[in-house]
Amino acid sequence: MVKYLIKRIGIGVLTLFVLVAITFAMTKLMPGSPLQSKNVSGEVLEKMEEKYGLNKPVIEQFFIYCKNLLHGDFGTSYKKVGTEVTDIILSRIQPTLRLGIVTFILTLVVGVSAGIAMAKTKSNFIRGLWLSGLTLGVSVPNFIVALLLLIIFGVQLRWFPVLGLDTPMNYVLPAIAQGLYPISAVARLTQTSYEDVMRQDYVTMAKAKGLSSSAITFRHILKNALLPVITYMGPMVAFLLTGSVVIENLYTIPGIGKEFVNAISNHDYTLVMGITIFIGAIIIICNMISDLICSFVDPRIKNTL
Amino acid sequence: MKNFKKVIAALLCSAMVFGLVACGDNAGNSSNTGSSNVTDAAASGSTETATSGDAKNIICSEQPENGEYDPAGATAYVYFDLQSYCLEGLIDYDEEGTVIPAAATSWEANEDGSVWTFHLKEDGYWSDGSKVTSADFLNTITRALDPAKGAWYVDALFLIKGASDAFNGTASIDDIGVECPDDLTIIFTLASPCANFLDYVRLPVYMPSNVTYATNADEGWDTDVTKNLGNGPYHMSDYKSGEYITFAPNEYYSDRDAVKFDTLTFKFMDDDQAKTSAYKTGEIDILSGAPYYVEDQYADQADLQSADVLVTNYILFNINMAPFDDVRVRQAFALAVSRQGICDVIGSCYTPSTTFVAANYKSKVDGTKWSDLQGALLDENIEAAKQLLADAGYPNGEGLPTITYTYPSMSYEADVAQVLQAQWQQLGVTVELNAMEYEVYVDARRAGELQLARHQWTGDYNDPATWLDMYRDGNSQNDISWLNDEYNQIMTESASEMDTAARQALLQEAEKILVSEDTVICPLFTTKSLYLVNPSITGQTNYVMGYLDFRFADITQ
């Protein structure tokens, strides 16, 4: 187990390093200077580039960046002058995190229970209805869902506020918009694997022993049926934590996804780098955790790696 | 391979760093709950304001945050909210663009406008109750002249004697031409005469910053509400990075009774749909920078308001590249343009303009709009254009090299480019279009690499010189290095002409050389900016710099 853990962490760190190198190279290849947008004169521009070390050779800049990174220093933003990138990331991740947690809970509760309900229903009509609903949920892009919810329930019916995340009511629309896809995916996954497990011999055995229905569902079926759901949860959590630009823009949530896109269009190199590394780390860690949980639930997995 | 272990060690170190960052989230998250309550109060307050009439908490949309809140720093547009509401400069303008006293009650200049003396008002107070002194004004200037500060408007200080040398480190900061003989007097000695220096002192670098708190050593002072004081009607009372900035009245302001709102919050919003939706639900009271389609949606409704912007969108000919080194070709291209044709495509907020100085700029002599003053500087005459092109040796465009029009890929620019392309087609010329990302485009344009480029200039201050100075010899904005002795001569003369009417006549003459005679630029259109304002808000004024001013507005039942 320890060996597996070390191996996974090693791969994660290596991936991260490659990510840092590639992102750094890409920001340098991006045409246009981050300091150019304001119409400052030549001499002022020179002084500013000197201040940020942009006049040094690219390789040297990279090593300076890596060195600072090891001290936990992501540098200061070019556009929000004097603000540490770390501070920006820490303040922007909070709204994303809050919305992400709400959506995550919503997804698990609704997705898993819907999946079980689907697997258990015997009516073909309801199954067909469910299935088309899920297909719709998976295939309609979230910006359309977000926009429809905003216009219908926000502007027309005025049931929910549409600006920011200030009150609990503010979470309803963005969480549904963001959650529709993962809910549908989780429901479908739960359904298929639940149906598979239901047909297993040990479930028939448990039924034959006369165990109660809830004991069979939770102890015997769900534990095994949720394995694919757990695998899916890694990328899903990463997806929720990295924020959706569309939803954050539409509901004016000052989250990390929105900041990321702003940083790119502003040519704010240090901020782009910082957020990329941060998001990269989240994705790597989330995948790692879901793999670890899987190997814990199903000991056969670690042998195959 | 020897370094392999080191690399692995480094990688592990970085993994630990991320671990720390991840831990930090929770700490930050829990401390945040307190401040989000403030937002609750502010957010819910506004929607109730119109009905309850208690606290007057107004919420206004603002573009996504950018830059600093330091007049001596990277002053992006959000800074200008702070400047408009919280800072009082030496002078101000009334609605007609006439200069009126503000932090200074009186001022005088010597006969050629090279020495300016300002007398500050006795009852000027910062929001902490301390007095506003000449040292506060000097503070911003000396801080901005520190090259490490990266002040965006530092160029405007180079008017002052010795300022440019101080910035470049060849002279001492103590030797610049700014003197403060006492707490209420400040004297500027300029490097060369500047008859419209009063317009310059509205720029950020001439604004005061409190000498006690505003220091370059303290990088975060500008977002700290206890340190970023206001000497104007309001001061910064709450701030959350990336979310909002709130202003509350400056209790020590000399005209405190005229300030009606309890708080004025600017929320940073990006998406047009989000802004209009939030306005419809009443979550914001003022939508600034509204998308053009609200003009139809809210036609004939009191909500829809607008402000004329001091901006000109124009084409810049590169006089150093064939075929635009020939004035006849430049004029042919300019005369073939139908401005109304462009405006019909991009929307009703845009108005054709043939002047380089913003069409809506109001004359300081009698308040006439500049476009009326100058008349049409360029005809729209396709036959004359064809003739000019033939005279230049390119009948029906034959023999012309490939011509490329470059524009930044933003909002309506692609539409403008396509209309221009179609209009130039009538000359027999096929123009290639090239869209560039904004910052890349700026780089290329400033390097003089673009043959035919879209350009746009918003006035920094309220005077024709903010446009016309750009194409003076040696100006850093003169991307095409245009050099016209007569033009430079007139501009130099106008700088020391203290008679407003005589000076205006000179500037009108200069503009005719730039646009009608030499045609290095071809003005296209100007615009207004749209607002949606809760109809119960009254008393806002149309500020001369092109925005609605809510400083002394009120909200009624």
PDB file of C-alpha atoms in Angstrom, chain A residues 96-242:
ATOM      1  CA  THR A  96     -15.918  28.133  -6.330  1.00  0.00           C
ATOM      2  CA  LEU A  97     -15.381  25.786  -3.399  1.00  0.00           C
ATOM      3  CA  ARG A  98     -18.640  26.738  -1.733  1.00  0.00           C
ATOM      4  CA  LEU A  99     -20.646  26.273  -4.910  1.00  0.00           C
ATOM      5  CA  GLY A 100     -18.661  23.120  -5.709  1.00  0.00           C
ATOM      6  CA  ILE A 101     -19.488  21.506  -2.360  1.00  0.00           C
ATOM      7  CA  VAL A 102     -23.187  22.289  -2.733  1.00  0.00           C
ATOM      8  CA  THR A 103     -23.199  20.885  -6.252  1.00  0.00           C
ATOM      9  CA  PHE A 104     -21.218  17.835  -5.127  1.00  0.00           C
ATOM     10  CA  ILE A 105     -23.700  16.975  -2.398  1.00  0.00           C
ATOM     11  CA  LEU A 106     -26.602  17.613  -4.746  1.00  0.00           C
ATOM     12  CA  THR A 107     -25.019  15.361  -7.354  1.00  0.00           C
ATOM     13  CA  LEU A 108     -24.380  12.485  -4.965  1.00  0.00           C
ATOM     14  CA  VAL A 109     -27.769  12.583  -3.306  1.00  0.00           C
ATOM     15  CA  VAL A 110     -29.860  13.115  -6.405  1.00  0.00           C
ATOM     16  CA  GLY A 111     -27.652  11.135  -8.792  1.00  0.00           C
ATOM     17  CA  VAL A 112     -27.274   8.012  -6.666  1.00  0.00           C
ATOM     18  CA  SER A 113     -30.881   7.880  -5.517  1.00  0.00           C
ATOM     19  CA  ALA A 114     -32.149   8.466  -9.028  1.00  0.00           C
ATOM     20  CA  GLY A 115     -29.853   5.714 -10.273  1.00  0.00           C
ATOM     21  CA  ILE A 116     -31.118   3.227  -7.692  1.00  0.00           C
ATOM     22  CA  ALA A 117     -34.724   4.185  -8.370  1.00  0.00           C
ATOM     23  CA  MET A 118     -34.143   3.625 -12.061  1.00  0.00           C
ATOM     24  CA  ALA A 119     -32.539   0.248 -11.529  1.00  0.00           C
ATOM     25  CA  LYS A 120     -35.380  -0.865  -9.286  1.00  0.00           C
ATOM     26  CA  THR A 121     -38.306   0.305 -11.392  1.00  0.00           C
ATOM     27  CA  LYS A 122     -40.011  -2.355 -13.446  1.00  0.00           C
ATOM     28  CA  SER A 123     -42.069  -0.102 -15.705  1.00  0.00           C
ATOM     29  CA  ASN A 124     -40.536   0.224 -19.139  1.00  0.00           C
ATOM     30  CA  PHE A 125     -42.325   3.502 -19.686  1.00  0.00           C
ATOM     31  CA  ILE A 126     -40.736   5.131 -16.639  1.00  0.00           C
ATOM     32  CA  ARG A 127     -37.350   3.696 -17.573  1.00  0.00           C
ATOM     33  CA  GLY A 128     -37.639   5.216 -21.040  1.00  0.00           C
ATOM     34  CA  LEU A 129     -38.653   8.536 -19.570  1.00  0.00           C
ATOM     35  CA  TRP A 130     -35.742   8.434 -17.121  1.00  0.00           C
ATOM     36  CA  LEU A 131     -33.328   7.523 -19.836  1.00  0.00           C
ATOM     37  CA  SER A 132     -34.363  10.318 -22.159  1.00  0.00           C
ATOM     38  CA  GLY A 133     -34.182  12.761 -19.247  1.00  0.00           C
ATOM     39  CA  LEU A 134     -30.650  11.627 -18.488  1.00  0.00           C
ATOM     40  CA  THR A 135     -29.583  11.797 -22.108  1.00  0.00           C
ATOM     41  CA  LEU A 136     -30.875  15.340 -22.208  1.00  0.00           C
ATOM     42  CA  GLY A 137     -29.052  16.177 -18.959  1.00  0.00           C
ATOM     43  CA  VAL A 138     -25.779  14.866 -20.323  1.00  0.00           C
ATOM     44  CA  SER A 139     -26.058  16.434 -23.732  1.00  0.00           C
ATOM     45  CA  VAL A 140     -27.425  19.924 -23.117  1.00  0.00           C
ATOM     46  CA  PRO A 141     -24.425  22.216 -22.525  1.00  0.00           C
ATOM     47  CA  ASN A 142     -24.400  23.875 -19.115  1.00  0.00           C
ATOM     48  CA  PHE A 143     -24.412  27.414 -20.495  1.00  0.00           C
ATOM     49  CA  ILE A 144     -27.824  26.806 -22.035  1.00  0.00           C
ATOM     50  CA  VAL A 145     -29.147  25.311 -18.824  1.00  0.00           C
ATOM     51  CA  ALA A 146     -27.634  28.175 -16.832  1.00  0.00           C
ATOM     52  CA  LEU A 147     -29.126  30.793 -19.130  1.00  0.00           C
ATOM     53  CA  LEU A 148     -32.585  29.184 -19.189  1.00  0.00           C
ATOM     54  CA  LEU A 149     -32.683  28.866 -15.411  1.00  0.00           C
ATOM     55  CA  LEU A 150     -31.525  32.465 -15.061  1.00  0.00           C
ATOM     56  CA  ILE A 151     -34.156  33.852 -17.381  1.00  0.00           C
ATOM     57  CA  ILE A 152     -37.069  31.687 -16.221  1.00  0.00           C
ATOM     58  CA  PHE A 153     -36.548  31.412 -12.462  1.00  0.00           C
ATOM     59  CA  GLY A 154     -34.497  34.562 -11.943  1.00  0.00           C
ATOM     60  CA  VAL A 155     -35.778  37.270 -14.234  1.00  0.00           C
ATOM     61  CA  GLN A 156     -39.326  36.096 -15.118  1.00  0.00           C
ATOM     62  CA  LEU A 157     -40.562  34.364 -11.990  1.00  0.00           C
ATOM     63  CA  ARG A 158     -38.177  36.175  -9.598  1.00  0.00           C
ATOM     64  CA  TRP A 159     -37.953  33.119  -7.363  1.00  0.00           C
ATOM     65  CA  PHE A 160     -34.221  33.232  -6.945  1.00  0.00           C
ATOM     66  CA  PRO A 161     -31.605  36.016  -6.929  1.00  0.00           C
ATOM     67  CA  VAL A 162     -29.128  35.973  -9.802  1.00  0.00           C
ATOM     68  CA  LEU A 163     -26.184  37.998  -8.525  1.00  0.00           C
ATOM     69  CA  GLY A 164     -23.379  36.481  -6.469  1.00  0.00           C
ATOM     70  CA  LEU A 165     -23.519  33.870  -3.701  1.00  0.00           C
ATOM     71  CA  ASP A 166     -24.598  36.030  -0.796  1.00  0.00           C
ATOM     72  CA  THR A 167     -27.593  34.054   0.491  1.00  0.00           C
ATOM     73  CA  PRO A 168     -28.439  30.332   0.439  1.00  0.00           C
ATOM     74  CA  MET A 169     -31.045  31.085  -2.216  1.00  0.00           C
ATOM     75  CA  ASN A 170     -28.258  32.295  -4.489  1.00  0.00           C
ATOM     76  CA  TYR A 171     -26.880  28.762  -4.713  1.00  0.00           C
ATOM     77  CA  VAL A 172     -29.982  27.136  -6.148  1.00  0.00           C
ATOM     78  CA  LEU A 173     -29.771  28.121  -9.804  1.00  0.00           C
ATOM     79  CA  PRO A 174     -25.992  27.855 -10.341  1.00  0.00           C
ATOM     80  CA  ALA A 175     -25.826  24.550  -8.442  1.00  0.00           C
ATOM     81  CA  ILE A 176     -28.567  23.018 -10.592  1.00  0.00           C
ATOM     82  CA  ALA A 177     -27.003  24.390 -13.764  1.00  0.00           C
ATOM     83  CA  GLN A 178     -23.596  23.090 -12.816  1.00  0.00           C
ATOM     84  CA  GLY A 179     -24.930  19.830 -11.400  1.00  0.00           C
ATOM     85  CA  LEU A 180     -27.180  18.690 -14.215  1.00  0.00           C
ATOM     86  CA  TYR A 181     -24.422  16.977 -16.155  1.00  0.00           C
ATOM     87  CA  PRO A 182     -22.724  15.177 -13.241  1.00  0.00           C
ATOM     88  CA  ILE A 183     -26.141  14.233 -11.801  1.00  0.00           C
ATOM     89  CA  SER A 184     -27.145  12.573 -15.054  1.00  0.00           C
ATOM     90  CA  ALA A 185     -23.790  10.849 -15.385  1.00  0.00           C
ATOM     91  CA  VAL A 186     -23.822   9.585 -11.798  1.00  0.00           C
ATOM     92  CA  ALA A 187     -27.416   8.392 -12.118  1.00  0.00           C
ATOM     93  CA  ARG A 188     -26.607   6.457 -15.269  1.00  0.00           C
ATOM     94  CA  LEU A 189     -23.466   4.935 -13.763  1.00  0.00           C
ATOM     95  CA  THR A 190     -25.254   3.954 -10.584  1.00  0.00           C
ATOM     96  CA  GLN A 191     -28.106   2.420 -12.538  1.00  0.00           C
ATOM     97  CA  THR A 192     -25.982   0.211 -14.777  1.00  0.00           C
ATOM     98  CA  SER A 193     -23.654  -1.008 -12.081  1.00  0.00           C
ATOM     99  CA  TYR A 194     -26.535  -1.475  -9.643  1.00  0.00           C
ATOM    100  CA  GLU A 195     -28.297  -3.666 -12.195  1.00  0.00           C
ATOM    101  CA  ASP A 196     -25.106  -5.672 -12.731  1.00  0.00           C
ATOM    102  CA  VAL A 197     -24.623  -6.264  -9.036  1.00  0.00           C
ATOM    103  CA  MET A 198     -28.287  -7.114  -8.537  1.00  0.00           C
ATOM    104  CA  ARG A 199     -27.806 -10.137 -10.750  1.00  0.00           C
ATOM    105  CA  GLN A 200     -24.783 -11.394  -8.820  1.00  0.00           C
ATOM    106  CA  ASP A 201     -25.034 -14.745  -7.030  1.00  0.00           C
ATOM    107  CA  TYR A 202     -24.299 -13.300  -3.603  1.00  0.00           C
ATOM    108  CA  VAL A 203     -27.303 -10.982  -3.884  1.00  0.00           C
ATOM    109  CA  THR A 204     -29.560 -13.889  -4.728  1.00  0.00           C
ATOM    110  CA  MET A 205     -27.954 -15.687  -1.798  1.00  0.00           C
ATOM    111  CA  ALA A 206     -28.691 -12.753   0.516  1.00  0.00           C
ATOM    112  CA  LYS A 207     -32.274 -12.665  -0.673  1.00  0.00           C
ATOM    113  CA  ALA A 208     -32.582 -16.396  -0.127  1.00  0.00           C
ATOM    114  CA  LYS A 209     -31.314 -15.931   3.411  1.00  0.00           C
ATOM    115  CA  GLY A 210     -34.278 -13.633   3.927  1.00  0.00           C
ATOM    116  CA  LEU A 211     -32.360 -10.430   4.643  1.00  0.00           C
ATOM    117  CA  SER A 212     -34.326  -7.218   4.678  1.00  0.00           C
ATOM    118  CA  SER A 213     -34.503  -5.229   1.472  1.00  0.00           C
ATOM    119  CA  SER A 214     -32.605  -2.250   2.919  1.00  0.00           C
ATOM    120  CA  ALA A 215     -29.818  -4.471   4.234  1.00  0.00           C
ATOM    121  CA  ILE A 216     -29.403  -5.964   0.776  1.00  0.00           C
ATOM    122  CA  THR A 217     -29.462  -2.576  -0.923  1.00  0.00           C
ATOM    123  CA  PHE A 218     -26.936  -0.874   1.308  1.00  0.00           C
ATOM    124  CA  ARG A 219     -24.660  -3.626   2.589  1.00  0.00           C
ATOM    125  CA  HIS A 220     -24.484  -5.930  -0.367  1.00  0.00           C
ATOM    126  CA  ILE A 221     -25.359  -4.078  -3.517  1.00  0.00           C
ATOM    127  CA  LEU A 222     -24.429  -0.439  -3.007  1.00  0.00           C
ATOM    128  CA  LYS A 223     -20.936  -1.039  -1.652  1.00  0.00           C
ATOM    129  CA  ASN A 224     -19.991  -2.826  -4.826  1.00  0.00           C
ATOM    130  CA  ALA A 225     -22.204  -0.899  -7.193  1.00  0.00           C
ATOM    131  CA  LEU A 226     -20.680   2.436  -6.229  1.00  0.00           C
ATOM    132  CA  LEU A 227     -17.190   1.542  -7.411  1.00  0.00           C
ATOM    133  CA  PRO A 228     -17.557   3.121 -10.872  1.00  0.00           C
ATOM    134  CA  VAL A 229     -19.232   6.128  -9.244  1.00  0.00           C
ATOM    135  CA  ILE A 230     -16.208   6.618  -6.979  1.00  0.00           C
ATOM    136  CA  THR A 231     -13.888   6.408  -9.963  1.00  0.00           C
ATOM    137  CA  TYR A 232     -15.973   9.037 -11.670  1.00  0.00           C
ATOM    138  CA  MET A 233     -15.986  11.252  -8.569  1.00  0.00           C
ATOM    139  CA  GLY A 234     -12.297  12.129  -8.920  1.00  0.00           C
ATOM    140  CA  PRO A 235     -12.626  13.992 -12.199  1.00  0.00           C
ATOM    141  CA  MET A 236     -16.029  15.280 -11.121  1.00  0.00           C
ATOM    142  CA  VAL A 237     -14.724  16.906  -7.959  1.00  0.00           C
ATOM    143  CA  ALA A 238     -11.873  18.361  -9.968  1.00  0.00           C
ATOM    144  CA  PHE A 239     -14.409  19.659 -12.485  1.00  0.00           C
ATOM    145  CA  LEU A 240     -16.431  21.298  -9.730  1.00  0.00           C
ATOM    146  CA  LEU A 241     -13.435  22.759  -7.918  1.00  0.00           C
ATOM    147  CA  THR A 242     -11.904  24.328 -10.968  1.00  0.00           C
TER     148      THR A 242
END
